[in-house]
């Protein structure tokens, strides 16, 4: 018996001393292997008197199990330690500063997100319409009949199909009013196309953001407050503004909202063509004919509309002096803003 006990004690010490998995496997072979200590004990069975053999066999088997269990337990311990060590070796601290360059939103996207957020706060929804329009939505329904000289104002491109790459987002006013009755509060940001000579403040493909508010008893005061609030939000301060009378067939009265030139603070410079003001938002009270062409009764409802020159607003917001810089693919501009 003492032989078995001391063998177990020795095995337990060897198991505990095994510092890694290969060493532990050596211990396993030493005790449980074909030529191991426990096999040797079993071989002794034959030499015992017959009545002692079953008892001895049971004890050796019990020892075999004890040693096996001890090996398994240690193996689990060593495996866990190995995993921990591997984790620690591969530890990555994601909060460490890095030289990697992160992505950035384009200034147009940033301003667009801000405009949408601003108007959401006023209860406006975002609406959209197709970039390729028909003459009805781009012109006729907006009180610009065929052969009317006002059509020339928009330097329209025509497709061979007769369709029109929309010259303004005002077509979305029509599409919205065709589908829904007032009260309506929408903004419609999107691309527009005109046969323009490209320069610092004009592009042939550009962005506008239309706005339309139709309800009962809407006044020019609502229009003024809404647009002044928008300009203040986008510019980040109460920049001086002014409204000038202007003509657009789909509004009456028609107005242009100017802001004081941010480049010269109203002194006059080449960007504001020495006038001290920059036109940013054409607007006005929706013409009764437009409401009528969409099946809305102008005796009951009225409202205002505006068509913000979006790229120009982005330009002013960030102090960029040439619109083309927004599209020339220069990533430094995008990263800096
Ligand atoms: N659609 C006009 C343009 O692009 C702008 C505008 C929109 C004017 C809404 C008044 C009201 O020139």
mmCIF file of C-alpha atoms and ligand atoms in Angstrom:
data_model
loop_
_atom_site.group_PDB
_atom_site.id
_atom_site.type_symbol
_atom_site.label_atom_id
_atom_site.label_comp_id
_atom_site.label_asym_id
_atom_site.label_seq_id
_atom_site.Cartn_x
_atom_site.Cartn_y
_atom_site.Cartn_z
ATOM 1 C CA UNK A 1 0.000 0.000 0.000
ATOM 2 C CA UNK A 2 2.651 2.490 0.965
ATOM 3 C CA UNK A 3 4.240 1.760 -2.396
ATOM 4 C CA UNK A 4 1.049 2.965 -4.142
ATOM 5 C CA UNK A 5 0.694 6.004 -1.890
ATOM 6 C CA UNK A 6 4.233 7.160 -2.368
ATOM 7 C CA UNK A 7 3.934 6.625 -6.121
ATOM 8 C CA UNK A 8 0.836 8.849 -6.166
ATOM 9 C CA UNK A 9 2.579 11.476 -4.062
ATOM 10 C CA UNK A 10 5.500 11.470 -6.499
ATOM 11 C CA UNK A 11 3.171 11.643 -9.509
ATOM 12 C CA UNK A 12 1.309 14.600 -7.965
ATOM 13 C CA UNK A 13 4.596 16.448 -7.445
ATOM 14 C CA UNK A 14 5.741 15.748 -11.009
ATOM 15 C CA UNK A 15 2.387 16.911 -12.423
ATOM 16 C CA UNK A 16 2.542 20.131 -10.438
ATOM 17 C CA UNK A 17 6.129 20.741 -11.483
ATOM 18 C CA UNK A 18 5.380 20.402 -15.220
ATOM 19 C CA UNK A 19 5.683 24.003 -16.433
ATOM 20 C CA UNK A 20 4.249 23.598 -19.931
ATOM 21 C CA UNK A 21 2.245 21.167 -22.039
ATOM 22 C CA UNK A 22 5.202 19.204 -23.505
ATOM 23 C CA UNK A 23 6.662 18.691 -19.997
ATOM 24 C CA UNK A 24 3.267 17.504 -18.787
ATOM 25 C CA UNK A 25 3.058 15.009 -21.628
ATOM 26 C CA UNK A 26 6.436 13.641 -20.491
ATOM 27 C CA UNK A 27 4.948 13.084 -17.035
ATOM 28 C CA UNK A 28 1.964 11.309 -18.597
ATOM 29 C CA UNK A 29 4.211 8.881 -20.485
ATOM 30 C CA UNK A 30 6.289 8.311 -17.378
ATOM 31 C CA UNK A 31 3.257 7.176 -15.367
ATOM 32 C CA UNK A 32 0.568 6.039 -17.804
ATOM 33 C CA UNK A 33 2.666 5.038 -20.807
ATOM 34 C CA UNK A 34 3.192 1.444 -21.961
ATOM 35 C CA UNK A 35 6.453 1.262 -20.062
ATOM 36 C CA UNK A 36 5.199 3.549 -17.326
ATOM 37 C CA UNK A 37 5.170 3.114 -13.550
ATOM 38 C CA UNK A 38 1.498 2.132 -13.347
ATOM 39 C CA UNK A 39 1.774 -0.519 -16.080
ATOM 40 C CA UNK A 40 4.693 -1.928 -14.127
ATOM 41 C CA UNK A 41 2.490 -2.204 -11.016
ATOM 42 C CA UNK A 42 -0.200 -4.051 -12.956
ATOM 43 C CA UNK A 43 2.412 -6.495 -14.187
ATOM 44 C CA UNK A 44 3.189 -7.347 -10.572
ATOM 45 C CA UNK A 45 -0.392 -8.677 -10.143
ATOM 46 C CA UNK A 46 0.568 -12.105 -11.439
ATOM 47 C CA UNK A 47 3.173 -12.523 -8.779
ATOM 48 C CA UNK A 48 0.674 -12.082 -5.926
ATOM 49 C CA UNK A 49 -1.251 -14.894 -4.226
ATOM 50 C CA UNK A 50 -4.570 -15.394 -6.105
ATOM 51 C CA UNK A 51 -6.792 -14.030 -3.285
ATOM 52 C CA UNK A 52 -4.911 -10.719 -3.212
ATOM 53 C CA UNK A 53 -5.001 -10.148 -6.954
ATOM 54 C CA UNK A 54 -8.504 -8.541 -7.319
ATOM 55 C CA UNK A 55 -7.900 -6.122 -4.422
ATOM 56 C CA UNK A 56 -4.524 -5.085 -5.824
ATOM 57 C CA UNK A 57 -5.930 -4.642 -9.296
ATOM 58 C CA UNK A 58 -8.676 -2.344 -8.011
ATOM 59 C CA UNK A 59 -6.188 -0.215 -6.094
ATOM 60 C CA UNK A 60 -3.865 0.139 -9.077
ATOM 61 C CA UNK A 61 -6.825 1.099 -11.292
ATOM 62 C CA UNK A 62 -7.898 3.693 -8.700
ATOM 63 C CA UNK A 63 -4.354 5.096 -8.701
ATOM 64 C CA UNK A 64 -4.431 5.141 -12.509
ATOM 65 C CA UNK A 65 -7.606 7.234 -12.357
ATOM 66 C CA UNK A 66 -6.195 9.615 -9.737
ATOM 67 C CA UNK A 67 -3.085 10.252 -11.805
ATOM 68 C CA UNK A 68 -5.165 10.665 -14.984
ATOM 69 C CA UNK A 69 -7.391 13.231 -13.225
ATOM 70 C CA UNK A 70 -4.396 15.132 -11.868
ATOM 71 C CA UNK A 71 -2.901 15.256 -15.386
ATOM 72 C CA UNK A 72 -6.177 16.513 -16.895
ATOM 73 C CA UNK A 73 -6.553 19.228 -14.265
ATOM 74 C CA UNK A 74 -3.017 20.457 -14.806
ATOM 75 C CA UNK A 75 -3.472 20.324 -18.566
ATOM 76 C CA UNK A 76 -6.497 22.622 -18.303
ATOM 77 C CA UNK A 77 -4.498 25.001 -16.115
ATOM 78 C CA UNK A 78 -1.573 25.116 -18.540
ATOM 79 C CA UNK A 79 -3.863 25.606 -21.556
ATOM 80 C CA UNK A 80 -5.567 28.537 -19.860
ATOM 81 C CA UNK A 81 -2.202 30.066 -19.003
ATOM 82 C CA UNK A 82 -1.066 29.625 -22.623
ATOM 83 C CA UNK A 83 -4.205 31.358 -23.907
ATOM 84 C CA UNK A 84 -3.723 34.234 -21.475
ATOM 85 C CA UNK A 85 -0.126 34.629 -22.577
ATOM 86 C CA UNK A 86 -1.162 34.661 -26.249
ATOM 87 C CA UNK A 87 -3.813 37.290 -25.522
ATOM 88 C CA UNK A 88 -1.348 39.446 -23.681
ATOM 89 C CA UNK A 89 1.255 39.130 -26.429
ATOM 90 C CA UNK A 90 -1.317 40.234 -29.019
ATOM 91 C CA UNK A 91 -2.881 42.964 -26.858
ATOM 92 C CA UNK A 92 -4.076 45.928 -28.879
ATOM 93 C CA UNK A 93 -4.939 49.264 -27.307
ATOM 94 C CA UNK A 94 -7.435 50.962 -29.630
ATOM 95 C CA UNK A 95 -7.157 54.223 -27.686
ATOM 96 C CA UNK A 96 -3.494 54.759 -28.540
ATOM 97 C CA UNK A 97 -2.881 57.726 -30.855
ATOM 98 C CA UNK A 98 -2.097 56.744 -34.422
ATOM 99 C CA UNK A 99 -0.723 58.285 -37.555
ATOM 100 C CA UNK A 100 -3.528 56.739 -39.649
ATOM 101 C CA UNK A 101 -5.660 59.232 -41.601
ATOM 102 C CA UNK A 102 -9.353 58.961 -40.923
ATOM 103 C CA UNK A 103 -12.119 59.534 -43.441
ATOM 104 C CA UNK A 104 -14.103 62.775 -43.513
ATOM 105 C CA UNK A 105 -17.470 63.905 -44.784
ATOM 106 C CA UNK A 106 -17.492 66.223 -47.769
ATOM 107 C CA UNK A 107 -18.432 69.811 -46.821
ATOM 108 C CA UNK A 108 -21.548 69.584 -48.994
ATOM 109 C CA UNK A 109 -22.680 66.491 -47.088
ATOM 110 C CA UNK A 110 -21.967 68.170 -43.767
ATOM 111 C CA UNK A 111 -23.976 71.283 -44.593
ATOM 112 C CA UNK A 112 -26.763 69.151 -46.047
ATOM 113 C CA UNK A 113 -27.004 67.163 -42.807
ATOM 114 C CA UNK A 114 -27.203 70.402 -40.889
ATOM 115 C CA UNK A 115 -29.916 71.853 -43.123
ATOM 116 C CA UNK A 116 -31.976 68.672 -42.793
ATOM 117 C CA UNK A 117 -31.534 68.748 -39.017
ATOM 118 C CA UNK A 118 -32.522 72.420 -38.851
ATOM 119 C CA UNK A 119 -35.720 71.884 -40.843
ATOM 120 C CA UNK A 120 -36.625 68.705 -38.981
ATOM 121 C CA UNK A 121 -36.693 70.929 -35.918
ATOM 122 C CA UNK A 122 -39.281 73.122 -37.684
ATOM 123 C CA UNK A 123 -41.449 70.153 -38.671
ATOM 124 C CA UNK A 124 -40.316 69.910 -42.323
ATOM 125 C CA UNK A 125 -39.877 66.572 -44.097
ATOM 126 C CA UNK A 126 -37.321 65.741 -46.793
ATOM 127 C CA UNK A 127 -38.891 65.157 -50.231
ATOM 128 C CA UNK A 128 -37.290 64.179 -53.528
ATOM 129 C CA UNK A 129 -38.027 63.977 -57.237
ATOM 130 C CA UNK A 130 -36.307 62.740 -60.396
ATOM 131 C CA UNK A 131 -33.238 64.513 -61.820
ATOM 132 C CA UNK A 132 -34.557 63.946 -65.345
ATOM 133 C CA UNK A 133 -37.834 65.811 -65.562
ATOM 134 C CA UNK A 134 -40.588 66.546 -68.042
ATOM 135 C CA UNK A 135 -41.486 70.047 -69.143
ATOM 136 C CA UNK A 136 -44.694 69.963 -67.123
ATOM 137 C CA UNK A 137 -42.957 69.592 -63.736
ATOM 138 C CA UNK A 138 -39.924 71.716 -64.562
ATOM 139 C CA UNK A 139 -41.824 74.552 -66.264
ATOM 140 C CA UNK A 140 -45.555 74.444 -67.111
ATOM 141 C CA UNK A 141 -46.918 73.705 -63.644
ATOM 142 C CA UNK A 142 -44.585 76.377 -62.265
ATOM 143 C CA UNK A 143 -46.452 79.056 -64.243
ATOM 144 C CA UNK A 144 -43.853 79.080 -67.030
ATOM 145 C CA UNK A 145 -45.848 78.161 -70.152
ATOM 146 C CA UNK A 146 -44.250 76.954 -73.360
ATOM 147 C CA UNK A 147 -42.748 79.793 -75.443
ATOM 148 C CA UNK A 148 -42.732 82.065 -72.411
ATOM 149 C CA UNK A 149 -39.513 84.099 -72.512
ATOM 150 C CA UNK A 150 -38.869 83.263 -68.856
ATOM 151 C CA UNK A 151 -37.809 79.757 -69.928
ATOM 152 C CA UNK A 152 -34.626 81.263 -71.335
ATOM 153 C CA UNK A 153 -33.544 82.273 -67.843
ATOM 154 C CA UNK A 154 -32.707 78.683 -66.949
ATOM 155 C CA UNK A 155 -30.233 77.834 -69.755
ATOM 156 C CA UNK A 156 -31.885 74.481 -70.127
ATOM 157 C CA UNK A 157 -30.241 71.326 -71.437
ATOM 158 C CA UNK A 158 -32.554 69.062 -73.454
ATOM 159 C CA UNK A 159 -32.152 65.328 -73.961
ATOM 160 C CA UNK A 160 -32.876 63.883 -77.404
ATOM 161 C CA UNK A 161 -35.982 62.328 -75.835
ATOM 162 C CA UNK A 162 -37.275 65.821 -75.096
ATOM 163 C CA UNK A 163 -36.813 65.315 -71.374
ATOM 164 C CA UNK A 164 -35.037 67.889 -69.236
ATOM 165 C CA UNK A 165 -32.240 67.427 -66.716
ATOM 166 C CA UNK A 166 -34.067 69.529 -64.138
ATOM 167 C CA UNK A 167 -32.907 73.134 -64.038
ATOM 168 C CA UNK A 168 -34.052 73.635 -60.443
ATOM 169 C CA UNK A 169 -35.483 71.635 -57.562
ATOM 170 C CA UNK A 170 -38.743 73.602 -57.871
ATOM 171 C CA UNK A 171 -40.094 70.600 -59.797
ATOM 172 C CA UNK A 172 -40.270 68.794 -56.446
ATOM 173 C CA UNK A 173 -42.754 71.435 -55.242
ATOM 174 C CA UNK A 174 -45.094 70.253 -57.989
ATOM 175 C CA UNK A 175 -44.504 66.548 -57.388
ATOM 176 C CA UNK A 176 -45.236 66.990 -53.696
ATOM 177 C CA UNK A 177 -48.398 69.085 -54.158
ATOM 178 C CA UNK A 178 -49.718 66.639 -56.774
ATOM 179 C CA UNK A 179 -49.583 63.870 -54.222
ATOM 180 C CA UNK A 180 -50.659 65.546 -51.013
ATOM 181 C CA UNK A 181 -52.983 68.215 -49.755
ATOM 182 C CA UNK A 182 -51.789 70.968 -47.390
ATOM 183 C CA UNK A 183 -50.620 71.595 -44.756
ATOM 184 C CA UNK A 184 -47.243 70.795 -46.330
ATOM 185 C CA UNK A 185 -43.759 71.451 -45.054
ATOM 186 C CA UNK A 186 -40.938 69.987 -47.136
ATOM 187 C CA UNK A 187 -37.382 70.611 -48.139
ATOM 188 C CA UNK A 188 -35.959 68.960 -51.268
ATOM 189 C CA UNK A 189 -32.185 68.970 -51.668
ATOM 190 C CA UNK A 190 -30.806 67.731 -54.972
ATOM 191 C CA UNK A 191 -28.741 68.124 -58.132
ATOM 192 C CA UNK A 192 -29.715 70.548 -60.902
ATOM 193 C CA UNK A 193 -28.261 71.171 -64.358
ATOM 194 C CA UNK A 194 -27.825 74.269 -66.491
ATOM 195 C CA UNK A 195 -25.872 75.153 -69.573
ATOM 196 C CA UNK A 196 -23.709 77.639 -67.659
ATOM 197 C CA UNK A 197 -20.299 78.995 -68.407
ATOM 198 C CA UNK A 198 -18.326 77.623 -65.481
ATOM 199 C CA UNK A 199 -16.592 80.096 -63.187
ATOM 200 C CA UNK A 200 -15.903 80.678 -59.494
ATOM 201 C CA UNK A 201 -19.599 80.941 -58.635
ATOM 202 C CA UNK A 202 -21.282 78.900 -61.397
ATOM 203 C CA UNK A 203 -21.251 75.189 -62.209
ATOM 204 C CA UNK A 204 -23.232 73.311 -64.871
ATOM 205 C CA UNK A 205 -24.181 70.597 -62.343
ATOM 206 C CA UNK A 206 -24.882 72.038 -58.926
ATOM 207 C CA UNK A 207 -26.995 71.524 -55.822
ATOM 208 C CA UNK A 208 -30.078 73.358 -54.675
ATOM 209 C CA UNK A 209 -32.253 72.922 -51.644
ATOM 210 C CA UNK A 210 -35.891 73.697 -52.290
ATOM 211 C CA UNK A 211 -38.287 74.534 -49.495
ATOM 212 C CA UNK A 212 -42.078 74.660 -49.569
ATOM 213 C CA UNK A 213 -44.532 75.595 -46.869
ATOM 214 C CA UNK A 214 -48.250 75.551 -47.682
ATOM 215 C CA UNK A 215 -50.932 76.146 -45.076
ATOM 216 C CA UNK A 216 -53.651 78.649 -44.243
ATOM 217 C CA UNK A 217 -52.695 82.310 -43.611
ATOM 218 C CA UNK A 218 -48.974 82.034 -44.336
ATOM 219 C CA UNK A 219 -47.287 85.446 -44.551
ATOM 220 C CA UNK A 220 -44.046 86.955 -45.825
ATOM 221 C CA UNK A 221 -43.156 87.257 -42.122
ATOM 222 C CA UNK A 222 -43.068 83.444 -41.879
ATOM 223 C CA UNK A 223 -40.823 83.303 -44.943
ATOM 224 C CA UNK A 224 -38.489 85.952 -43.577
ATOM 225 C CA UNK A 225 -38.172 84.398 -40.126
ATOM 226 C CA UNK A 226 -37.608 80.914 -41.557
ATOM 227 C CA UNK A 227 -34.839 81.974 -43.927
ATOM 228 C CA UNK A 228 -33.111 84.301 -41.479
ATOM 229 C CA UNK A 229 -33.095 81.446 -38.951
ATOM 230 C CA UNK A 230 -31.586 79.143 -41.568
ATOM 231 C CA UNK A 231 -28.842 81.571 -42.499
ATOM 232 C CA UNK A 232 -27.958 82.184 -38.866
ATOM 233 C CA UNK A 233 -27.768 78.442 -38.197
ATOM 234 C CA UNK A 234 -25.566 77.800 -41.225
ATOM 235 C CA UNK A 235 -23.233 80.727 -40.795
ATOM 236 C CA UNK A 236 -23.043 80.308 -37.036
ATOM 237 C CA UNK A 237 -23.747 83.976 -36.298
ATOM 238 C CA UNK A 238 -26.297 86.670 -37.078
ATOM 239 C CA UNK A 239 -24.856 87.726 -40.418
ATOM 240 C CA UNK A 240 -26.565 90.830 -41.865
ATOM 241 C CA UNK A 241 -29.203 89.933 -44.472
ATOM 242 C CA UNK A 242 -31.502 91.834 -46.816
ATOM 243 C CA UNK A 243 -34.453 90.974 -49.039
ATOM 244 C CA UNK A 244 -34.705 92.417 -52.542
ATOM 245 C CA UNK A 245 -37.655 92.213 -54.935
ATOM 246 C CA UNK A 246 -37.031 89.696 -57.727
ATOM 247 C CA UNK A 247 -39.036 87.982 -60.452
ATOM 248 C CA UNK A 248 -39.692 84.230 -60.639
ATOM 249 C CA UNK A 249 -42.913 83.226 -62.439
ATOM 250 C CA UNK A 250 -43.918 80.758 -59.695
ATOM 251 C CA UNK A 251 -43.902 83.246 -56.817
ATOM 252 C CA UNK A 252 -45.647 86.561 -56.176
ATOM 253 C CA UNK A 253 -44.102 88.552 -54.649
ATOM 254 C CA UNK A 254 -40.679 87.154 -55.544
ATOM 255 C CA UNK A 255 -37.633 87.995 -53.444
ATOM 256 C CA UNK A 256 -33.918 87.380 -53.220
ATOM 257 C CA UNK A 257 -32.276 86.976 -49.833
ATOM 258 C CA UNK A 258 -28.751 88.395 -49.795
ATOM 259 C CA UNK A 259 -26.210 88.081 -47.030
ATOM 260 C CA UNK A 260 -23.442 90.543 -46.380
ATOM 261 C CA UNK A 261 -20.281 89.427 -48.180
ATOM 262 C CA UNK A 262 -18.275 87.412 -45.663
ATOM 263 C CA UNK A 263 -15.038 87.973 -47.575
ATOM 264 C CA UNK A 264 -15.040 91.782 -47.366
ATOM 265 C CA UNK A 265 -17.654 92.322 -44.622
ATOM 266 C CA UNK A 266 -19.706 94.439 -46.984
ATOM 267 C CA UNK A 267 -16.842 96.668 -48.124
ATOM 268 C CA UNK A 268 -17.002 95.350 -51.704
ATOM 269 C CA UNK A 269 -14.573 92.855 -53.270
ATOM 270 C CA UNK A 270 -14.175 90.791 -56.442
ATOM 271 C CA UNK A 271 -16.254 87.913 -55.025
ATOM 272 C CA UNK A 272 -19.338 90.047 -54.342
ATOM 273 C CA UNK A 273 -18.628 91.990 -57.567
ATOM 274 C CA UNK A 274 -18.026 95.067 -55.392
ATOM 275 C CA UNK A 275 -21.636 95.200 -54.197
ATOM 276 C CA UNK A 276 -20.946 94.070 -50.624
ATOM 277 C CA UNK A 277 -23.791 91.513 -50.752
ATOM 278 C CA UNK A 278 -24.063 87.933 -51.992
ATOM 279 C CA UNK A 279 -27.342 86.482 -53.236
ATOM 280 C CA UNK A 280 -28.021 83.155 -51.532
ATOM 281 C CA UNK A 281 -31.723 82.318 -51.414
ATOM 282 C CA UNK A 282 -34.290 83.176 -54.104
ATOM 283 C CA UNK A 283 -37.753 82.868 -52.585
ATOM 284 C CA UNK A 284 -41.294 84.198 -52.525
ATOM 285 C CA UNK A 285 -44.977 83.531 -51.900
ATOM 286 C CA UNK A 286 -46.240 80.642 -54.044
ATOM 287 C CA UNK A 287 -48.176 81.930 -57.081
ATOM 288 C CA UNK A 288 -51.907 81.025 -57.088
ATOM 289 C CA UNK A 289 -51.489 79.506 -60.572
ATOM 290 C CA UNK A 290 -48.977 77.013 -59.194
ATOM 291 C CA UNK A 291 -51.381 75.927 -56.458
ATOM 292 C CA UNK A 292 -54.153 75.633 -59.033
ATOM 293 C CA UNK A 293 -52.079 73.480 -61.368
ATOM 294 C CA UNK A 294 -51.643 71.022 -58.485
ATOM 295 C CA UNK A 295 -55.327 70.971 -57.524
ATOM 296 C CA UNK A 296 -54.954 73.135 -54.420
ATOM 297 C CA UNK A 297 -57.464 75.933 -53.849
ATOM 298 C CA UNK A 298 -55.580 79.250 -53.606
ATOM 299 C CA UNK A 299 -58.609 80.813 -51.880
ATOM 300 C CA UNK A 300 -58.047 78.498 -48.947
ATOM 301 C CA UNK A 301 -54.302 77.862 -48.923
ATOM 302 C CA UNK A 302 -51.159 79.858 -49.539
ATOM 303 C CA UNK A 303 -47.509 79.583 -48.662
ATOM 304 C CA UNK A 304 -43.908 80.320 -49.415
ATOM 305 C CA UNK A 305 -41.150 78.604 -51.377
ATOM 306 C CA UNK A 306 -37.432 79.063 -51.644
ATOM 307 C CA UNK A 307 -34.594 77.560 -53.670
ATOM 308 C CA UNK A 308 -31.294 77.876 -51.866
ATOM 309 C CA UNK A 309 -28.135 77.745 -53.972
ATOM 310 C CA UNK A 310 -26.612 74.991 -51.947
ATOM 311 C CA UNK A 311 -23.010 74.952 -53.143
ATOM 312 C CA UNK A 312 -22.779 78.692 -52.768
ATOM 313 C CA UNK A 313 -24.032 78.405 -49.183
ATOM 314 C CA UNK A 314 -21.316 75.798 -48.484
ATOM 315 C CA UNK A 315 -18.757 78.116 -50.032
ATOM 316 C CA UNK A 316 -19.788 81.005 -47.786
ATOM 317 C CA UNK A 317 -20.032 78.847 -44.705
ATOM 318 C CA UNK A 318 -16.441 77.631 -45.082
ATOM 319 C CA UNK A 319 -14.982 80.735 -46.697
ATOM 320 C CA UNK A 320 -14.065 78.894 -49.914
ATOM 321 C CA UNK A 321 -13.610 81.496 -52.666
ATOM 322 C CA UNK A 322 -14.109 79.231 -55.695
ATOM 323 C CA UNK A 323 -16.962 76.728 -56.129
ATOM 324 C CA UNK A 324 -14.802 74.485 -58.284
ATOM 325 C CA UNK A 325 -12.671 73.653 -55.259
ATOM 326 C CA UNK A 326 -15.597 71.641 -53.885
ATOM 327 C CA UNK A 327 -15.351 69.228 -56.798
ATOM 328 C CA UNK A 328 -11.682 69.115 -57.749
ATOM 329 C CA UNK A 329 -11.021 66.035 -55.616
ATOM 330 C CA UNK A 330 -8.437 67.746 -53.409
ATOM 331 C CA UNK A 331 -8.700 65.775 -50.176
ATOM 332 C CA UNK A 332 -6.797 68.346 -48.135
ATOM 333 C CA UNK A 333 -9.778 70.667 -48.363
ATOM 334 C CA UNK A 334 -12.138 67.941 -47.165
ATOM 335 C CA UNK A 335 -9.862 66.996 -44.284
ATOM 336 C CA UNK A 336 -9.248 70.541 -43.152
ATOM 337 C CA UNK A 337 -12.892 71.582 -42.814
HETATM 338 N N1 LIG B 1 -36.189 77.757 -58.756
HETATM 339 C C1 LIG B 1 -35.601 79.068 -58.703
HETATM 340 C C2 LIG B 1 -34.286 79.028 -59.472
HETATM 341 O O1 LIG B 1 -33.640 78.032 -59.500
HETATM 342 C C3 LIG B 1 -35.374 79.529 -57.310
HETATM 343 C C4 LIG B 1 -36.629 79.763 -56.523
HETATM 344 C C5 LIG B 1 -37.229 78.748 -55.850
HETATM 345 C C6 LIG B 1 -37.217 81.005 -56.498
HETATM 346 C C7 LIG B 1 -38.365 78.944 -55.109
HETATM 347 C C8 LIG B 1 -38.370 81.252 -55.769
HETATM 348 C C9 LIG B 1 -38.931 80.192 -55.079
HETATM 349 O O2 LIG B 1 -33.901 80.020 -60.044
#
